[in-house]
Amino acid sequence: MRGQGIRFGQVAASLGGVLLIWWAVTAWGGVNPVLVPGPAVVWAAAVELWADGTMGSDLRVSLGRAAVGFGIGSVLGVLVGLLTARTRILGAAVTPVLTLLRPIPAIALVPLAIVWFGIGEGSKWFVISYTVFLAVWLNTHHGAAHVAGTYIRASRSLGAGRLREFFEVVVPAAAPHIVAGLRMGAALAFLSLVAAELTGASAGIGFRIQEARQFMQTEVMFVNLILLGVLGALLDALFVALANRLVHWEQL
Amino acid sequence: MAGLVECSGTAIRFKARGGGWTEALAATDLRLAPGSFTALIGPSGCGKSTLLNAIAGFVPLAGGGVAVDGAQVTGPSPEVGVVFQQYALFPWFTARGNVEFALRRLGLPRAERQARAEASLAEVGLHGRGGAWPGQLSGGMKQRVALARTLAAQPKVLLMDEPFGALDAQTRATMHELLLGVWERRRTTVLFVTHDVDEALTLADRIHVMASGPGRIIETIELGDRAARQGLDYLANRNRIIGLLRHARPHGDET
Ligand SMILES: Nc1ncnc2c1ncn2[C@@H]1O[C@H](COP(=O)(O)OP(=O)(O)O)[C@@H](O)[C@H]1O
Ligand SMILES: [Mg+2]
């Protein structure tokens, strides 16, 4: 496909450009290599982290946490969103509550998470699932609260009961918004991963970045930051591909 | 199978912006005889949709009542089918899936439900197109699916709100033929809202002309026996309706 070829070319050119500038700046010698390591040093660090198994276990631990947090947050978000959108009393409470909760960043929840859940996996799951939940709830609520009136009218005049109206009309009509919320939630699960791993961890990508700071291993930080970026981008691409199949009548 | 619609003193008002009420429909009497084909014509905003929605059970009444075969309308029901201008097809179902949605309440076995849906699609000229998604269909095709879906529920009354308003002239003419064919076969009572004089004259036995401020019926034109309709009558009726519509328009609005 021509369009995808162009896009691939663009991505390659833009990443190649950044790599070239990075290399040029570090090779020129004007910056302290301890603060900004060059591409070759970072690559070597990546190979080493991979070879000694650190990267593998960090990936497994972090992806596991993100997956559990995403799972809990998205299931609750969809359920609560559908509930608040379709019940008038609860719906009235949504906007004030959300307005209050939304400005609170994930990292601000870390102390509370530790007090509530200790420094085990529970506190990580809590931080991640909370941020995912908010995004999924908001989008689900919006989608299910604004189902086109003609869909509801059509459904009722075709003799569908309230239950069928909910599952065969409201939920699919809201599905594009729900999926958009899940996509945002997947991205947020990654963003809050680093915050979550501040709650005392012994492995994980976020933890590794923290640990590297104590030993001034900027190249390890770079490896893991790049890893976060690449994983997040891949995950999003995968999500969009899946979503466009699932909600085929509306392209994401 | 009857399909008698009686509106008596049916009135509807909406909350106006900035308090107060807009009288969308003044107390209106309307009788649709079983098996009749009635058109409702009037300038935009005169309350055509409001009257149709009242019969469909979509909007609460401010006064009067609506009865279908003697039973008061209290909400939407499959006895009163509606075809919307914006099709209102569910894009997450295929064409057949949309028709099956209307059949589901009958509790038929799956195979029979599918067969009935296909038959319904065939009736509107979509034989074998059941697998298509609404998004893949043209406007005319979508409206055929919507008609098949509504007919599948076996309504006694068919309400159509400017159903062909978004179609080009050619497609519209085809849809007129199709609709008249369906109506002649089924003899469902039809109420057809339009703002196109020729469309009303082509389809209906009787035309109610509406005016706004407040919405009301100002004149009723009987077109008489279809077979005996003469070109001269057509022109006379056309001129009469156009004259009425000119006066029905609020002052200063010439669009
Ligand atoms: N849901 C609504 N809320 C408030 N006003 C409405 C609503 N629906 C219709 N109206 C008003 O009622 C009048 C009649 O509208 P409508 O029946 O849609 O006209 P028509 O179908 O003839 O174009 C208009 O003035 C319109 O603005
Ligand atoms: Mg209208």
Coordinates of C-alpha atoms and ligand atoms in Angstrom, one line a residue:
Chain A
M1 CA 0.0 0.0 0.0
R2 CA 1.3 3.3 -1.1
G3 CA 0.0 5.4 1.8
Q4 CA 1.6 3.0 4.3
G5 CA 4.9 3.1 2.4
I6 CA 5.0 6.9 2.7
R7 CA 4.1 6.8 6.3
F8 CA 6.8 4.2 7.0
G9 CA 9.3 6.3 5.1
Q10 CA 8.3 9.4 7.1
V11 CA 8.8 7.6 10.4
A12 CA 12.1 6.2 9.3
A13 CA 13.4 9.6 8.1
S14 CA 12.3 11.4 11.2
L15 CA 13.8 8.9 13.6
G16 CA 16.9 8.7 11.5
G17 CA 17.2 12.5 11.7
V18 CA 16.9 12.5 15.5
L19 CA 19.5 9.8 15.8
L20 CA 21.9 11.7 13.5
I21 CA 21.5 14.9 15.6
W22 CA 21.9 13.0 18.8
W23 CA 25.1 11.3 17.4
A24 CA 26.5 14.6 16.1
V25 CA 25.9 16.5 19.3
T26 CA 27.5 13.8 21.5
A27 CA 30.4 13.2 19.1
W28 CA 31.2 16.9 18.8
G29 CA 32.3 16.7 22.5
G30 CA 30.6 19.9 23.7
V31 CA 28.3 18.0 26.1
N32 CA 29.3 16.0 29.1
P33 CA 29.1 12.3 28.1
V34 CA 28.1 11.3 31.6
L35 CA 25.0 13.5 31.3
V36 CA 24.2 12.8 27.7
P37 CA 25.6 9.5 26.5
G38 CA 26.0 8.9 22.7
P39 CA 23.9 6.4 20.7
A40 CA 26.7 3.8 20.7
V41 CA 27.1 3.8 24.5
V42 CA 23.3 3.5 24.9
W43 CA 23.2 0.7 22.4
A44 CA 25.9 -1.1 24.2
A45 CA 24.1 -0.7 27.5
A46 CA 20.9 -2.0 25.9
V47 CA 22.7 -5.1 24.7
E48 CA 24.2 -5.7 28.1
L49 CA 20.8 -5.2 29.9
W50 CA 19.3 -7.7 27.4
A51 CA 22.2 -10.2 27.8
D52 CA 22.1 -10.4 31.6
G53 CA 18.4 -10.8 31.6
T54 CA 17.6 -7.5 33.4
M55 CA 15.6 -6.1 30.5
G56 CA 13.6 -9.3 30.1
S57 CA 12.5 -9.4 33.7
D58 CA 11.9 -5.6 33.8
L59 CA 9.7 -6.0 30.7
R60 CA 7.8 -8.9 32.1
V61 CA 7.2 -7.2 35.5
S62 CA 6.2 -3.8 34.1
L63 CA 4.0 -5.2 31.3
G64 CA 2.3 -7.5 33.9
R65 CA 1.6 -4.5 36.1
A66 CA 0.3 -2.4 33.3
A67 CA -1.9 -5.3 32.1
V68 CA -3.4 -5.9 35.5
G69 CA -3.9 -2.2 36.1
F70 CA -5.4 -1.7 32.7
G71 CA -7.7 -4.7 33.1
I72 CA -9.1 -3.6 36.5
G73 CA -9.4 0.0 35.5
S74 CA -11.0 -0.6 32.1
V75 CA -13.6 -3.1 33.3
L76 CA -14.6 -0.8 36.2
G77 CA -14.5 2.2 33.9
V78 CA -16.8 0.7 31.3
L79 CA -19.3 -0.6 34.0
V80 CA -19.4 2.6 36.0
G81 CA -19.6 4.7 32.8
L82 CA -22.6 2.8 31.5
L83 CA -24.2 3.0 34.9
T84 CA -23.7 6.8 35.3
A85 CA -24.8 7.5 31.7
R86 CA -28.0 5.6 31.9
T87 CA -29.2 6.5 35.4
R88 CA -30.3 10.1 35.9
I89 CA -29.4 10.5 39.6
L90 CA -25.8 9.1 39.2
G91 CA -25.4 10.9 35.9
A92 CA -25.9 14.3 37.6
A93 CA -23.0 13.6 39.9
V94 CA -20.5 12.7 37.2
T95 CA -19.3 16.1 36.0
P96 CA -18.6 17.5 39.5
V97 CA -16.8 14.4 40.6
L98 CA -14.7 14.2 37.4
T99 CA -13.9 17.9 37.5
L100 CA -12.5 17.3 41.0
L101 CA -10.6 14.0 40.3
R102 CA -9.1 14.8 36.9
P103 CA -6.5 17.3 37.9
I104 CA -4.9 14.8 40.4
P105 CA -1.9 13.3 38.8
A106 CA -1.0 9.6 39.2
I107 CA 2.2 10.4 41.1
A108 CA 0.3 12.3 43.8
L109 CA -1.5 9.0 44.6
V110 CA 1.7 7.1 45.4
P111 CA 1.8 7.9 49.2
L112 CA -1.8 7.0 49.6
A113 CA -1.3 3.8 47.6
I114 CA 1.5 2.8 49.9
V115 CA -0.5 3.5 53.0
W116 CA -3.5 1.5 51.7
F117 CA -1.8 -1.4 49.9
G118 CA 1.7 -1.5 51.2
I119 CA 4.7 -1.7 48.8
G120 CA 3.6 -5.0 47.2
E121 CA 2.0 -5.3 43.8
G122 CA -1.3 -4.0 45.1
S123 CA -0.2 -0.4 45.3
K124 CA 1.1 -0.5 41.7
W125 CA -2.1 -1.9 40.4
F126 CA -4.0 0.7 42.3
V127 CA -2.2 3.7 40.9
I128 CA -2.4 2.3 37.3
S129 CA -5.9 1.1 37.5
Y130 CA -7.1 4.4 39.0
T131 CA -5.7 6.5 36.1
V132 CA -7.1 4.0 33.5
F133 CA -10.4 4.0 35.3
L134 CA -10.9 7.7 35.1
A135 CA -10.2 7.9 31.3
V136 CA -12.4 4.9 30.5
W137 CA -15.2 6.1 32.7
L138 CA -15.2 9.6 31.2
N139 CA -15.3 8.3 27.6
T140 CA -17.8 5.6 28.3
H141 CA -20.1 8.0 30.1
H142 CA -19.9 10.5 27.3
G143 CA -20.6 7.9 24.6
A144 CA -23.5 6.2 26.4
A145 CA -25.1 9.4 27.5
H146 CA -25.2 10.9 24.0
V147 CA -26.7 8.0 22.0
A148 CA -28.5 9.5 19.0
G149 CA -32.2 10.0 19.8
T150 CA -33.3 8.4 16.6
Y151 CA -31.5 5.1 17.5
I152 CA -33.5 5.0 20.7
R153 CA -36.8 5.9 18.9
A154 CA -36.1 3.3 16.2
S155 CA -35.4 0.6 18.8
R156 CA -38.5 1.3 20.8
S157 CA -40.8 1.5 17.8
L158 CA -39.4 -1.8 16.6
G159 CA -40.6 -3.4 19.8
A160 CA -37.3 -3.8 21.6
G161 CA -37.5 -3.9 25.4
R162 CA -35.2 -1.9 27.7
L163 CA -32.7 -4.7 28.1
R164 CA -32.3 -5.2 24.4
E165 CA -32.2 -1.5 23.8
F166 CA -29.3 -1.3 26.3
F167 CA -27.2 -4.2 24.9
E168 CA -28.0 -4.0 21.2
V169 CA -28.3 -0.2 20.8
V170 CA -26.8 1.8 23.7
V171 CA -23.7 -0.2 24.1
P172 CA -22.8 -0.5 20.4
A173 CA -23.7 3.1 19.8
A174 CA -21.3 4.0 22.7
A175 CA -18.6 1.5 21.5
P176 CA -16.6 4.0 19.5
H177 CA -16.2 6.2 22.6
I178 CA -15.6 3.2 24.8
V179 CA -12.8 2.0 22.5
A180 CA -11.3 5.5 22.4
G181 CA -11.4 5.5 26.2
L182 CA -9.7 2.2 26.3
R183 CA -7.0 3.4 23.9
M184 CA -6.4 6.4 26.1
G185 CA -6.4 4.1 29.1
A186 CA -3.8 1.9 27.6
A187 CA -1.5 4.9 27.0
L188 CA -2.2 6.1 30.6
A189 CA -1.3 2.7 32.0
F190 CA 2.1 3.2 30.5
L191 CA 2.4 6.8 31.7
S192 CA 1.5 5.9 35.2
L193 CA 3.7 2.8 35.3
V194 CA 6.7 4.9 36.3
A195 CA 4.8 6.6 39.1
A196 CA 3.5 3.3 40.2
E197 CA 7.0 1.9 40.5
L198 CA 7.9 4.7 42.9
T199 CA 6.0 2.7 45.5
G200 CA 9.0 0.6 46.3
A201 CA 9.8 -1.9 43.6
S202 CA 12.7 -4.3 42.9
A203 CA 12.2 -4.7 39.1
G204 CA 10.4 -2.9 36.3
I205 CA 11.2 -0.3 33.7
G206 CA 10.2 2.6 36.0
F207 CA 12.2 1.1 38.9
R208 CA 15.3 0.7 36.6
I209 CA 15.2 4.3 35.7
Q210 CA 15.1 5.3 39.4
E211 CA 17.9 2.9 40.3
A212 CA 20.1 4.1 37.4
R213 CA 19.9 7.6 38.9
Q214 CA 21.6 6.5 42.1
F215 CA 24.5 5.2 40.1
M216 CA 24.5 8.1 37.6
Q217 CA 24.0 5.5 34.8
T218 CA 22.4 7.9 32.3
E219 CA 22.8 5.3 29.5
V220 CA 20.6 2.9 31.4
M221 CA 18.0 5.7 31.9
F222 CA 18.2 6.3 28.1
V223 CA 17.7 2.7 27.3
N224 CA 14.6 2.4 29.5
L225 CA 13.1 5.7 28.4
I226 CA 13.4 4.7 24.8
L227 CA 11.9 1.4 25.7
L228 CA 8.9 3.1 27.2
G229 CA 8.4 5.2 24.1
V230 CA 8.7 2.2 21.7
L231 CA 6.5 0.0 23.8
G232 CA 3.8 2.7 24.1
A233 CA 3.9 3.4 20.4
L234 CA 3.7 -0.3 19.4
L235 CA 0.9 -0.8 21.9
D236 CA -1.1 2.1 20.5
A237 CA -0.6 0.9 16.9
L238 CA -1.8 -2.6 17.9
F239 CA -4.8 -1.1 19.7
V240 CA -5.9 1.0 16.7
A241 CA -5.6 -2.0 14.4
L242 CA -7.8 -4.1 16.8
A243 CA -10.2 -1.3 17.4
N244 CA -10.8 -0.6 13.7
R245 CA -11.8 -4.2 13.4
L246 CA -14.1 -4.2 16.4
V247 CA -15.8 -0.9 15.8
H248 CA -15.6 -1.3 12.0
W249 CA -18.3 1.3 11.3
E250 CA -16.3 4.1 12.7
Q251 CA -12.6 4.5 12.0
L252 CA -10.4 5.5 14.9
Chain B
M1 CA -55.7 -5.9 10.3
A2 CA -57.1 -2.3 10.6
G3 CA -54.9 0.7 11.2
L4 CA -57.3 3.5 12.1
V5 CA -55.5 6.5 13.5
E6 CA -57.5 9.2 15.3
C7 CA -56.0 12.4 16.7
S8 CA -58.4 14.4 18.7
G9 CA -57.4 17.8 20.0
T10 CA -53.8 16.6 19.9
A11 CA -51.6 19.5 21.1
I12 CA -47.9 19.6 21.7
R13 CA -45.7 22.3 23.1
F14 CA -42.0 22.6 23.9
K15 CA -40.1 24.6 26.5
A16 CA -38.9 27.6 24.7
R17 CA -35.4 29.0 25.2
G18 CA -35.5 31.6 28.0
G19 CA -38.6 30.3 29.7
G20 CA -42.1 30.1 28.4
W21 CA -43.6 27.6 25.9
T22 CA -43.6 27.2 22.1
E23 CA -46.8 25.9 20.7
A24 CA -45.5 23.4 18.2
L25 CA -48.9 21.9 17.4
A26 CA -52.2 23.6 18.2
A27 CA -55.1 21.3 19.1
T28 CA -55.4 19.2 16.0
D29 CA -58.0 16.7 14.7
L30 CA -56.8 14.1 12.2
R31 CA -58.2 10.9 11.1
L32 CA -56.3 8.3 9.0
A33 CA -58.7 5.7 7.6
P34 CA -57.5 2.1 7.6
G35 CA -55.4 1.5 4.4
S36 CA -55.3 5.2 3.4
F37 CA -52.3 7.1 2.1
T38 CA -52.1 10.6 3.6
A39 CA -49.5 13.2 2.9
L40 CA -48.6 16.0 5.3
I41 CA -47.1 19.1 3.7
G42 CA -46.1 22.4 5.0
P43 CA -43.1 24.8 5.3
S44 CA -40.2 23.7 7.5
G45 CA -40.8 24.2 11.2
C46 CA -44.6 24.1 10.9
G47 CA -44.9 21.0 13.1
K48 CA -45.1 18.1 10.6
S49 CA -42.6 16.0 12.5
T50 CA -44.2 17.0 15.8
L51 CA -47.6 15.6 14.6
L52 CA -46.0 12.5 13.3
N53 CA -44.0 12.0 16.5
A54 CA -47.2 12.3 18.5
I55 CA -48.7 9.4 16.6
A56 CA -45.5 7.4 17.0
G57 CA -45.7 7.9 20.7
F58 CA -42.3 9.7 20.8
V59 CA -43.4 12.9 22.5
P60 CA -45.7 13.7 25.4
L61 CA -48.9 15.5 24.6
A62 CA -49.9 18.8 26.0
G63 CA -53.6 18.1 25.3
G64 CA -55.9 15.8 23.5
G65 CA -55.1 12.2 22.5
V66 CA -54.0 9.8 19.8
A67 CA -55.6 6.4 19.3
V68 CA -54.7 3.6 17.0
D69 CA -57.7 1.2 16.4
G70 CA -59.3 2.7 19.4
A71 CA -56.4 2.2 21.8
Q72 CA -54.7 5.2 23.2
V73 CA -51.0 5.6 22.2
T74 CA -48.9 5.9 25.3
G75 CA -45.5 5.3 23.8
P76 CA -43.7 3.8 20.8
S77 CA -45.0 0.4 19.7
P78 CA -44.3 -2.0 16.8
E79 CA -47.9 -1.5 15.6
V80 CA -46.9 2.0 14.5
G81 CA -43.8 1.7 12.3
V82 CA -41.6 4.7 11.6
V83 CA -39.2 5.4 8.7
F84 CA -36.8 8.3 9.5
Q85 CA -35.2 10.8 7.1
Q86 CA -31.8 10.0 8.6
Y87 CA -32.5 6.2 8.1
A88 CA -31.6 5.4 11.7
L89 CA -30.1 2.1 10.6
F90 CA -27.8 0.5 13.2
P91 CA -24.4 0.6 11.6
W92 CA -23.2 -2.2 13.9
F93 CA -25.6 -4.6 12.3
T94 CA -25.7 -5.8 8.7
A95 CA -28.7 -5.0 6.5
R96 CA -30.1 -8.4 7.6
G97 CA -29.2 -7.8 11.2
N98 CA -31.1 -4.6 11.2
V99 CA -34.2 -6.4 9.9
E100 CA -33.7 -9.2 12.3
F101 CA -33.7 -6.6 15.1
A102 CA -37.4 -6.0 14.3
L103 CA -38.2 -9.7 14.2
R104 CA -36.4 -10.6 17.5
R105 CA -39.5 -9.9 19.7
L106 CA -41.4 -12.6 17.8
G107 CA -39.2 -15.3 19.3
L108 CA -38.8 -17.2 16.1
P109 CA -36.2 -19.9 15.6
R110 CA -33.0 -18.4 14.2
A111 CA -33.3 -19.9 10.8
E112 CA -36.8 -18.7 10.3
R113 CA -35.9 -15.2 11.6
Q114 CA -33.1 -15.0 9.0
A115 CA -35.4 -16.3 6.2
R116 CA -38.0 -13.7 7.1
A117 CA -35.4 -11.0 7.1
E118 CA -34.2 -12.0 3.7
A119 CA -37.8 -12.1 2.4
S120 CA -38.3 -8.6 3.8
L121 CA -35.2 -7.3 2.1
A122 CA -36.3 -9.0 -1.2
E123 CA -39.6 -7.2 -1.0
V124 CA -37.8 -3.8 -1.2
G125 CA -35.5 -5.0 -4.0
L126 CA -32.5 -6.0 -1.9
H127 CA -32.5 -9.7 -2.7
G128 CA -29.2 -11.3 -1.5
R129 CA -27.8 -8.0 -0.1
G130 CA -28.5 -8.9 3.5
G131 CA -24.8 -9.2 4.3
A132 CA -24.0 -5.6 3.4
W133 CA -23.2 -3.1 6.2
P134 CA -25.2 0.1 6.2
G135 CA -22.0 2.1 5.6
Q136 CA -21.5 0.3 2.3
L137 CA -24.9 1.2 1.0
S138 CA -26.1 4.3 -0.9
G139 CA -28.8 6.6 0.5
G140 CA -31.5 4.9 -1.5
M141 CA -30.4 1.4 -0.5
K142 CA -30.2 2.5 3.2
Q143 CA -33.8 3.7 3.0
R144 CA -34.8 0.4 1.4
V145 CA -33.3 -1.4 4.4
A146 CA -35.0 0.9 6.8
L147 CA -38.3 0.3 5.1
A148 CA -37.7 -3.5 5.1
R149 CA -36.9 -3.3 8.8
T150 CA -40.0 -1.3 9.6
L151 CA -42.3 -3.6 7.5
A152 CA -40.8 -6.7 9.1
A153 CA -42.4 -5.7 12.4
Q154 CA -45.8 -5.9 10.6
P155 CA -47.0 -2.4 11.6
K156 CA -50.6 -1.5 11.0
V157 CA -49.6 2.1 10.5
L158 CA -46.5 3.4 8.6
L159 CA -45.2 6.8 9.5
M160 CA -42.6 8.3 7.2
D161 CA -40.9 11.6 8.0
E162 CA -39.4 13.1 4.8
P163 CA -38.0 9.6 4.1
F164 CA -36.7 10.5 0.6
G165 CA -35.7 14.1 1.3
A166 CA -32.0 13.3 1.0
L167 CA -32.2 11.3 -2.2
D168 CA -31.6 12.5 -5.8
A169 CA -34.6 12.9 -8.1
Q170 CA -34.0 9.6 -10.0
T171 CA -33.6 7.5 -6.8
R172 CA -36.6 9.2 -5.3
A173 CA -38.8 8.3 -8.3
T174 CA -37.8 4.7 -7.9
M175 CA -38.5 4.8 -4.2
H176 CA -42.0 6.2 -4.9
E177 CA -42.8 3.3 -7.2
L178 CA -41.4 0.8 -4.6
L179 CA -43.4 2.4 -1.8
L180 CA -46.6 2.4 -3.7
G181 CA -46.1 -1.2 -4.6
V182 CA -45.6 -2.1 -1.0
W183 CA -48.6 -0.1 0.0
E184 CA -50.9 -1.7 -2.6
R185 CA -49.8 -5.1 -1.5
R186 CA -50.1 -4.6 2.3
R187 CA -52.6 -1.8 2.6
T188 CA -50.9 -0.4 5.6
T189 CA -52.2 3.0 6.7
V190 CA -49.5 5.5 5.6
L191 CA -48.8 9.0 6.8
F192 CA -46.1 10.6 4.7
V193 CA -44.5 13.9 5.7
T194 CA -42.9 15.9 2.9
H195 CA -42.3 19.5 1.8
D196 CA -42.3 18.5 -1.9
V197 CA -45.7 19.2 -3.6
D198 CA -45.1 16.8 -6.4
E199 CA -44.1 14.0 -4.0
A200 CA -47.4 14.5 -2.1
L201 CA -49.4 14.5 -5.3
T202 CA -47.7 11.4 -6.6
L203 CA -48.2 9.3 -3.5
A204 CA -51.2 10.3 -1.5
D205 CA -55.0 10.0 -1.6
R206 CA -55.3 13.0 0.6
I207 CA -53.1 15.9 1.4
H208 CA -53.2 18.0 4.6
V209 CA -51.5 21.3 4.3
M210 CA -50.0 22.7 7.5
A211 CA -49.0 26.2 8.5
S212 CA -46.9 27.4 11.4
G213 CA -47.3 29.8 14.3
P214 CA -48.8 27.7 15.9
G215 CA -48.5 24.5 13.9
R216 CA -51.9 23.4 12.5
I217 CA -53.7 21.9 9.5
I218 CA -55.1 24.7 7.3
E219 CA -56.6 22.7 4.4
T220 CA -57.3 19.2 3.3
I221 CA -57.2 18.2 -0.4
E222 CA -58.9 14.9 -1.5
L223 CA -57.2 13.6 -4.7
G224 CA -59.9 11.0 -5.5
D225 CA -59.6 7.8 -7.3
R226 CA -56.0 7.1 -8.5
A227 CA -57.0 5.5 -11.8
A228 CA -59.2 8.5 -12.7
R229 CA -56.7 11.3 -12.0
Q230 CA -56.4 13.8 -14.8
G231 CA -53.4 15.9 -15.7
L232 CA -55.6 19.0 -15.4
D233 CA -56.6 18.1 -11.8
Y234 CA -53.0 17.5 -11.0
L235 CA -52.0 21.0 -12.1
A236 CA -55.0 22.6 -10.4
N237 CA -54.2 20.9 -7.1
R238 CA -50.5 21.7 -7.5
N239 CA -51.2 25.4 -7.9
R240 CA -53.6 25.4 -5.0
I241 CA -51.1 23.8 -2.6
I242 CA -48.3 26.1 -3.8
G243 CA -50.6 29.1 -3.1
L244 CA -51.5 27.8 0.3
L245 CA -47.8 27.2 1.2
R246 CA -46.9 30.7 0.1
H247 CA -49.4 32.1 2.6
A248 CA -48.4 29.5 5.3
R249 CA -44.9 30.8 5.4
P250 CA -44.1 33.3 8.2
H251 CA -43.7 36.8 6.9
G252 CA -40.3 37.8 5.6
D253 CA -39.2 34.2 5.1
E254 CA -39.0 33.5 1.4
T255 CA -36.5 30.6 1.3
Ligands
LIG1 N1 -37.5 18.8 20.9 C1 -37.9 20.1 20.6 N2 -37.6 21.0 21.6 C2 -38.0 22.3 21.4 N3 -38.6 22.7 20.2 C3 -38.9 21.8 19.3 C4 -38.5 20.5 19.4 N4 -38.9 19.8 18.3 C5 -39.5 20.7 17.5 N5 -39.5 21.9 18.1 C6 -40.1 23.1 17.5 O1 -41.4 22.8 17.1 C7 -41.7 23.4 15.9 C8 -42.1 22.4 14.9 O2 -41.0 21.6 14.6 P1 -41.1 20.3 13.6 O3 -42.3 19.5 13.9 O4 -39.8 19.6 13.6 O5 -41.3 21.0 12.2 P2 -41.3 20.4 10.7 O6 -41.1 18.9 10.8 O7 -42.6 20.8 10.1 O8 -40.2 21.0 10.0 C9 -40.5 24.2 15.4 O9 -40.6 25.5 15.8 C10 -39.4 23.6 16.2 O10 -38.4 24.5 16.5
MG2 MG -39.5 17.7 10.2

